[in-house]
Amino acid sequence: QVQLVESGGGLVQAGGSLRLSCTASGSISSVNTMGWYRQAPGNQRELVATITRGGDTNYADSVKGRFTISRDNAKNTVNLQMSSLKPEDTAVYYCNAKIVRRTRWYESDYWGQGTQVTVSS
């Protein structure tokens, strides 16, 4: 089994900062691309940021310059530092990881349970 456990999130005023963390654990051979997605009420889930095992990053235009994604390969952890938060950043944030399990040769998508981020104006 593989689990993604998220931490962080909460309520913050506009202009403030929050940090999300996510750790993958279980029967893991390798953790490849990791990332964060978000879903606001009535909207589809959208990409926020991704980071490859080698450290290449990709950001949604709406968060560029405000959010920073990072990872610790030794700990199978991905972080999202969010600054200059806006009310439109309010959403449930989901961690995603592409993982190869032990005894398997293919990669599968795994998701965290989601953590609420609320930005008040």
GROMACS .gro file of N, CA and C in nm:
model
  363
    1GLN      N    1   0.083  -0.120   0.000
    1GLN     CA    2   0.000   0.000   0.000
    1GLN      C    3   0.087   0.125   0.000
    2VAL      N    4   0.031   0.233  -0.055
    2VAL     CA    5   0.098   0.364  -0.057
    2VAL      C    6   0.002   0.468  -0.003
    3GLN      N    7   0.054   0.556   0.077
    3GLN     CA    8  -0.028   0.666   0.131
    3GLN      C    9   0.042   0.799   0.110
    4LEU      N   10  -0.038   0.902   0.084
    4LEU     CA   11   0.010   1.040   0.082
    4LEU      C   12  -0.061   1.112   0.196
    5VAL      N   13   0.019   1.166   0.287
    5VAL     CA   14  -0.038   1.235   0.403
    5VAL      C   15   0.002   1.381   0.396
    6GLU      N   16  -0.098   1.468   0.396
    6GLU     CA   17  -0.077   1.612   0.384
    6GLU      C   18  -0.085   1.678   0.521
    7SER      N   19  -0.017   1.790   0.532
    7SER     CA   20  -0.028   1.873   0.652
    7SER      C   21  -0.017   2.019   0.609
    8GLY      N   22  -0.059   2.106   0.700
    8GLY     CA   23  -0.060   2.248   0.670
    8GLY      C   24  -0.199   2.292   0.630
    9GLY      N   25  -0.210   2.406   0.569
    9GLY     CA   26  -0.340   2.458   0.533
    9GLY      C   27  -0.401   2.533   0.650
   10GLY      N   28  -0.522   2.584   0.629
   10GLY     CA   29  -0.591   2.658   0.733
   10GLY      C   30  -0.646   2.789   0.682
   11LEU      N   31  -0.669   2.880   0.775
   11LEU     CA   32  -0.728   3.010   0.744
   11LEU      C   33  -0.622   3.119   0.757
   12VAL      N   34  -0.615   3.206   0.657
   12VAL     CA   35  -0.518   3.313   0.658
   12VAL      C   36  -0.579   3.436   0.592
   13GLN      N   37  -0.531   3.553   0.630
   13GLN     CA   38  -0.578   3.675   0.567
   13GLN      C   39  -0.508   3.698   0.434
   14ALA      N   40  -0.573   3.770   0.347
   14ALA     CA   41  -0.512   3.804   0.218
   14ALA      C   42  -0.376   3.870   0.241
   15GLY      N   43  -0.279   3.829   0.161
   15GLY     CA   44  -0.144   3.878   0.176
   15GLY      C   45  -0.057   3.793   0.265
   16GLY      N   46  -0.117   3.699   0.334
   16GLY     CA   47  -0.043   3.613   0.424
   16GLY      C   48   0.021   3.495   0.355
   17SER      N   49   0.078   3.406   0.436
   17SER     CA   50   0.151   3.290   0.384
   17SER      C   51   0.106   3.163   0.455
   18LEU      N   52   0.119   3.053   0.383
   18LEU     CA   53   0.094   2.920   0.438
   18LEU      C   54   0.190   2.823   0.373
   19ARG      N   55   0.216   2.714   0.442
   19ARG     CA   56   0.303   2.609   0.388
   19ARG      C   57   0.232   2.476   0.398
   20LEU      N   58   0.227   2.407   0.285
   20LEU     CA   59   0.170   2.272   0.280
   20LEU      C   60   0.282   2.171   0.264
   21SER      N   61   0.265   2.056   0.328
   21SER     CA   62   0.361   1.947   0.313
   21SER      C   63   0.287   1.817   0.286
   22CYS      N   64   0.354   1.728   0.217
   22CYS     CA   65   0.295   1.598   0.184
   22CYS      C   66   0.406   1.494   0.182
   23THR      N   67   0.383   1.382   0.250
   23THR     CA   68   0.481   1.275   0.255
   23THR      C   69   0.421   1.146   0.203
   24ALA      N   70   0.493   1.081   0.115
   24ALA     CA   71   0.452   0.951   0.063
   24ALA      C   72   0.518   0.842   0.145
   25SER      N   73   0.441   0.739   0.176
   25SER     CA   74   0.495   0.628   0.253
   25SER      C   75   0.432   0.497   0.207
   26GLY      N   76   0.498   0.388   0.243
   26GLY     CA   77   0.444   0.258   0.207
   26GLY      C   78   0.544   0.179   0.125
   27SER      N   79   0.491   0.089   0.046
   27SER     CA   80   0.572  -0.002  -0.035
   27SER      C   81   0.614   0.068  -0.164
   28ILE      N   82   0.717   0.151  -0.153
   28ILE     CA   83   0.758   0.240  -0.262
   28ILE      C   84   0.893   0.201  -0.317
   29SER      N   85   0.900   0.193  -0.449
   29SER     CA   86   1.028   0.174  -0.516
   29SER      C   87   1.086   0.310  -0.555
   30SER      N   88   1.005   0.395  -0.615
   30SER     CA   89   1.051   0.530  -0.650
   30SER      C   90   0.932   0.626  -0.657
   31VAL      N   91   0.961   0.750  -0.621
   31VAL     CA   92   0.862   0.857  -0.632
   31VAL      C   93   0.908   0.950  -0.741
   32ASN      N   94   0.834   0.960  -0.846
   32ASN     CA   95   0.872   1.044  -0.958
   32ASN      C   96   0.813   1.184  -0.941
   33THR      N   97   0.743   1.236  -1.041
   33THR     CA   98   0.690   1.371  -1.028
   33THR      C   99   0.590   1.382  -0.913
   34MET      N  100   0.606   1.488  -0.835
   34MET     CA  101   0.512   1.520  -0.727
   34MET      C  102   0.452   1.657  -0.755
   35GLY      N  103   0.335   1.681  -0.699
   35GLY     CA  104   0.274   1.810  -0.726
   35GLY      C  105   0.155   1.840  -0.637
   36TRP      N  106   0.103   1.959  -0.658
   36TRP     CA  107  -0.014   2.006  -0.586
   36TRP      C  108  -0.120   2.051  -0.687
   37TYR      N  109  -0.243   2.014  -0.656
   37TYR     CA  110  -0.359   2.055  -0.733
   37TYR      C  111  -0.459   2.117  -0.636
   38ARG      N  112  -0.553   2.191  -0.688
   38ARG     CA  113  -0.655   2.249  -0.601
   38ARG      C  114  -0.791   2.246  -0.669
   39GLN      N  115  -0.893   2.248  -0.583
   39GLN     CA  116  -1.029   2.247  -0.634
   39GLN      C  117  -1.114   2.338  -0.547
   40ALA      N  118  -1.167   2.442  -0.608
   40ALA     CA  119  -1.259   2.533  -0.540
   40ALA      C  120  -1.401   2.485  -0.566
   41PRO      N  121  -1.495   2.522  -0.480
   41PRO     CA  122  -1.635   2.479  -0.498
   41PRO      C  123  -1.687   2.518  -0.635
   42GLY      N  124  -1.746   2.421  -0.704
   42GLY     CA  125  -1.804   2.445  -0.834
   42GLY      C  126  -1.705   2.445  -0.948
   43ASN      N  127  -1.577   2.427  -0.915
   43ASN     CA  128  -1.473   2.427  -1.019
   43ASN      C  129  -1.411   2.289  -1.034
   44GLN      N  130  -1.345   2.271  -1.147
   44GLN     CA  131  -1.270   2.147  -1.166
   44GLN      C  132  -1.136   2.155  -1.092
   45ARG      N  133  -1.081   2.040  -1.065
   45ARG     CA  134  -0.949   2.036  -1.003
   45ARG      C  135  -0.848   2.089  -1.103
   46GLU      N  136  -0.757   2.175  -1.056
   46GLU     CA  137  -0.659   2.235  -1.145
   46GLU      C  138  -0.518   2.221  -1.089
   47LEU      N  139  -0.423   2.220  -1.180
   47LEU     CA  140  -0.283   2.210  -1.141
   47LEU      C  141  -0.238   2.340  -1.075
   48VAL      N  142  -0.162   2.326  -0.967
   48VAL     CA  143  -0.099   2.441  -0.903
   48VAL      C  144   0.050   2.442  -0.936
   49ALA      N  145   0.116   2.332  -0.906
   49ALA     CA  146   0.260   2.323  -0.932
   49ALA      C  147   0.304   2.178  -0.929
   50THR      N  148   0.407   2.147  -1.008
   50THR     CA  149   0.466   2.014  -1.005
   50THR      C  150   0.617   2.025  -0.999
   51ILE      N  151   0.681   1.918  -0.953
   51ILE     CA  152   0.827   1.914  -0.946
   51ILE      C  153   0.872   1.772  -0.977
   52THR      N  154   0.967   1.759  -1.066
   52THR     CA  155   1.020   1.628  -1.100
   52THR      C  156   1.121   1.582  -0.996
   53ARG      N  157   1.159   1.459  -1.005
   53ARG     CA  158   1.258   1.406  -0.913
   53ARG      C  159   1.390   1.483  -0.925
   54GLY      N  160   1.418   1.531  -1.044
   54GLY     CA  161   1.541   1.607  -1.066
   54GLY      C  162   1.530   1.754  -1.030
   55GLY      N  163   1.409   1.798  -0.992
   55GLY     CA  164   1.393   1.936  -0.946
   55GLY      C  165   1.335   2.032  -1.046
   56ASP      N  166   1.298   1.985  -1.164
   56ASP     CA  167   1.234   2.074  -1.261
   56ASP      C  168   1.092   2.106  -1.214
   57THR      N  169   1.058   2.235  -1.220
   57THR     CA  170   0.928   2.278  -1.169
   57THR      C  171   0.839   2.334  -1.279
   58ASN      N  172   0.709   2.331  -1.251
   58ASN     CA  173   0.609   2.387  -1.341
   58ASN      C  174   0.501   2.448  -1.254
   59TYR      N  175   0.459   2.570  -1.289
   59TYR     CA  176   0.359   2.641  -1.209
   59TYR      C  177   0.243   2.688  -1.295
   60ALA      N  178   0.126   2.691  -1.236
   60ALA     CA  179   0.014   2.757  -1.301
   60ALA      C  180   0.045   2.906  -1.308
   61ASP      N  181   0.001   2.971  -1.414
   61ASP     CA  182   0.028   3.114  -1.431
   61ASP      C  183  -0.025   3.194  -1.312
   62SER      N  184  -0.135   3.150  -1.255
   62SER     CA  185  -0.200   3.225  -1.147
   62SER      C  186  -0.118   3.228  -1.018
   63VAL      N  187  -0.021   3.138  -1.004
   63VAL     CA  188   0.056   3.132  -0.879
   63VAL      C  189   0.204   3.163  -0.900
   64LYS      N  190   0.246   3.183  -1.023
   64LYS     CA  191   0.387   3.212  -1.049
   64LYS      C  192   0.431   3.336  -0.974
   65GLY      N  193   0.547   3.327  -0.910
   65GLY     CA  194   0.600   3.439  -0.834
   65GLY      C  195   0.548   3.446  -0.692
   66ARG      N  196   0.446   3.367  -0.661
   66ARG     CA  197   0.388   3.371  -0.525
   66ARG      C  198   0.407   3.238  -0.452
   67PHE      N  199   0.401   3.128  -0.526
   67PHE     CA  200   0.413   2.994  -0.467
   67PHE      C  201   0.547   2.932  -0.507
   68THR      N  202   0.601   2.852  -0.417
   68THR     CA  203   0.725   2.780  -0.445
   68THR      C  204   0.710   2.634  -0.404
   69ILE      N  205   0.736   2.545  -0.499
   69ILE     CA  206   0.729   2.403  -0.470
   69ILE      C  207   0.871   2.351  -0.451
   70SER      N  208   0.886   2.258  -0.357
   70SER     CA  209   1.016   2.197  -0.332
   70SER      C  210   0.993   2.053  -0.287
   71ARG      N  211   1.100   1.976  -0.286
   71ARG     CA  212   1.086   1.836  -0.242
   71ARG      C  213   1.215   1.788  -0.177
   72ASP      N  214   1.198   1.684  -0.096
   72ASP     CA  215   1.311   1.615  -0.033
   72ASP      C  216   1.299   1.470  -0.078
   73ASN      N  217   1.384   1.430  -0.171
   73ASN     CA  218   1.374   1.295  -0.225
   73ASN      C  219   1.402   1.188  -0.120
   74ALA      N  220   1.490   1.217  -0.027
   74ALA     CA  221   1.523   1.118   0.076
   74ALA      C  222   1.405   1.089   0.167
   75LYS      N  223   1.318   1.189   0.182
   75LYS     CA  224   1.202   1.174   0.271
   75LYS      C  225   1.071   1.155   0.195
   76ASN      N  226   1.078   1.151   0.062
   76ASN     CA  227   0.957   1.140  -0.021
   76ASN      C  228   0.854   1.246   0.015
   77THR      N  229   0.904   1.367   0.032
   77THR     CA  230   0.819   1.478   0.075
   77THR      C  231   0.819   1.589  -0.029
   78VAL      N  232   0.703   1.650  -0.046
   78VAL     CA  233   0.691   1.768  -0.132
   78VAL      C  234   0.625   1.878  -0.049
   79ASN      N  235   0.675   2.000  -0.068
   79ASN     CA  236   0.624   2.115   0.004
   79ASN      C  237   0.574   2.221  -0.094
   80LEU      N  238   0.480   2.301  -0.045
   80LEU     CA  239   0.432   2.414  -0.123
   80LEU      C  240   0.428   2.535  -0.031
   81GLN      N  241   0.519   2.628  -0.055
   81GLN     CA  242   0.521   2.753   0.019
   81GLN      C  243   0.437   2.854  -0.057
   82MET      N  244   0.332   2.903   0.009
   82MET     CA  245   0.239   2.995  -0.056
   82MET      C  246   0.250   3.131   0.012
   83SER      N  247   0.278   3.233  -0.068
   83SER     CA  248   0.291   3.369  -0.016
   83SER      C  249   0.198   3.462  -0.094
   84SER      N  250   0.178   3.581  -0.040
   84SER     CA  251   0.090   3.680  -0.104
   84SER      C  252  -0.043   3.618  -0.143
   85LEU      N  253  -0.101   3.545  -0.050
   85LEU     CA  254  -0.223   3.471  -0.080
   85LEU      C  255  -0.339   3.565  -0.109
   86LYS      N  256  -0.425   3.521  -0.199
   86LYS     CA  257  -0.541   3.597  -0.241
   86LYS      C  258  -0.668   3.517  -0.211
   87PRO      N  259  -0.780   3.585  -0.195
   87PRO     CA  260  -0.905   3.511  -0.172
   87PRO      C  261  -0.933   3.406  -0.280
   88GLU      N  262  -0.891   3.432  -0.402
   88GLU     CA  263  -0.915   3.335  -0.509
   88GLU      C  264  -0.827   3.211  -0.499
   89ASP      N  265  -0.734   3.210  -0.405
   89ASP     CA  266  -0.655   3.089  -0.379
   89ASP      C  267  -0.729   2.992  -0.288
   90THR      N  268  -0.843   3.033  -0.236
   90THR     CA  269  -0.922   2.948  -0.149
   90THR      C  270  -0.967   2.824  -0.223
   91ALA      N  271  -0.935   2.708  -0.167
   91ALA     CA  272  -0.968   2.581  -0.231
   91ALA      C  273  -0.923   2.466  -0.140
   92VAL      N  274  -0.961   2.346  -0.178
   92VAL     CA  275  -0.902   2.227  -0.118
   92VAL      C  276  -0.779   2.192  -0.202
   93TYR      N  277  -0.667   2.178  -0.136
   93TYR     CA  278  -0.541   2.148  -0.204
   93TYR      C  279  -0.508   2.000  -0.188
   94TYR      N  280  -0.475   1.937  -0.300
   94TYR     CA  281  -0.447   1.794  -0.303
   94TYR      C  282  -0.302   1.770  -0.346
   95CYS      N  283  -0.237   1.683  -0.274
   95CYS     CA  284  -0.104   1.637  -0.312
   95CYS      C  285  -0.117   1.521  -0.411
   96ASN      N  286  -0.029   1.520  -0.508
   96ASN     CA  287  -0.028   1.412  -0.607
   96ASN      C  288   0.115   1.362  -0.624
   97ALA      N  289   0.128   1.232  -0.643
   97ALA     CA  290   0.261   1.176  -0.669
   97ALA      C  291   0.249   1.059  -0.766
   98LYS      N  292   0.345   1.052  -0.855
   98LYS     CA  293   0.353   0.940  -0.949
   98LYS      C  294   0.455   0.843  -0.893
   99ILE      N  295   0.408   0.727  -0.853
   99ILE     CA  296   0.489   0.634  -0.773
   99ILE      C  297   0.496   0.498  -0.838
  100VAL      N  298   0.616   0.440  -0.834
  100VAL     CA  299   0.636   0.301  -0.873
  100VAL      C  300   0.643   0.220  -0.744
  101ARG      N  301   0.550   0.129  -0.727
  101ARG     CA  302   0.550   0.046  -0.606
  101ARG      C  303   0.652  -0.066  -0.620
  102ARG      N  304   0.696  -0.115  -0.506
  102ARG     CA  305   0.785  -0.233  -0.506
  102ARG      C  306   0.714  -0.350  -0.573
  103THR      N  307   0.786  -0.428  -0.642
  103THR     CA  308   0.740  -0.548  -0.715
  103THR      C  309   0.657  -0.512  -0.838
  104ARG      N  310   0.650  -0.383  -0.872
  104ARG     CA  311   0.582  -0.342  -0.994
  104ARG      C  312   0.678  -0.261  -1.081
  105TRP      N  313   0.651  -0.260  -1.208
  105TRP     CA  314   0.741  -0.190  -1.299
  105TRP      C  315   0.679  -0.065  -1.357
  106TYR      N  316   0.551  -0.039  -1.327
  106TYR     CA  317   0.484   0.074  -1.387
  106TYR      C  318   0.452   0.179  -1.280
  107GLU      N  319   0.429   0.300  -1.327
  107GLU     CA  320   0.399   0.414  -1.240
  107GLU      C  321   0.248   0.432  -1.226
  108SER      N  322   0.206   0.469  -1.107
  108SER     CA  323   0.064   0.495  -1.083
  108SER      C  324   0.049   0.629  -1.013
  109ASP      N  325  -0.068   0.690  -1.029
  109ASP     CA  326  -0.101   0.816  -0.964
  109ASP      C  327  -0.158   0.792  -0.825
  110TYR      N  328  -0.110   0.869  -0.730
  110TYR     CA  329  -0.164   0.864  -0.594
  110TYR      C  330  -0.201   1.006  -0.550
  111TRP      N  331  -0.306   1.013  -0.466
  111TRP     CA  332  -0.356   1.142  -0.419
  111TRP      C  333  -0.367   1.145  -0.268
  112GLY      N  334  -0.341   1.263  -0.212
  112GLY     CA  335  -0.367   1.284  -0.072
  112GLY      C  336  -0.515   1.307  -0.048
  113GLN      N  337  -0.550   1.322   0.079
  113GLN     CA  338  -0.690   1.336   0.116
  113GLN      C  339  -0.742   1.478   0.096
  114GLY      N  340  -0.652   1.572   0.077
  114GLY     CA  341  -0.692   1.711   0.058
  114GLY      C  342  -0.684   1.790   0.187
  115THR      N  343  -0.644   1.916   0.175
  115THR     CA  344  -0.638   2.004   0.291
  115THR      C  345  -0.697   2.139   0.250
  116GLN      N  346  -0.778   2.196   0.337
  116GLN     CA  347  -0.849   2.319   0.305
  116GLN      C  348  -0.758   2.441   0.328
  117VAL      N  349  -0.755   2.528   0.230
  117VAL     CA  350  -0.690   2.659   0.241
  117VAL      C  351  -0.796   2.765   0.219
  118THR      N  352  -0.811   2.851   0.317
  118THR     CA  353  -0.910   2.959   0.308
  118THR      C  354  -0.840   3.092   0.327
  119VAL      N  355  -0.858   3.182   0.231
  119VAL     CA  356  -0.796   3.314   0.237
  119VAL      C  357  -0.907   3.417   0.250
  120SER      N  358  -0.906   3.489   0.359
  120SER     CA  359  -1.010   3.589   0.382
  120SER      C  360  -0.965   3.725   0.331
  121SER      N  361  -1.060   3.802   0.286
  121SER     CA  362  -1.028   3.935   0.231
  121SER      C  363  -1.029   4.042   0.338
   0.00000   0.00000   0.00000
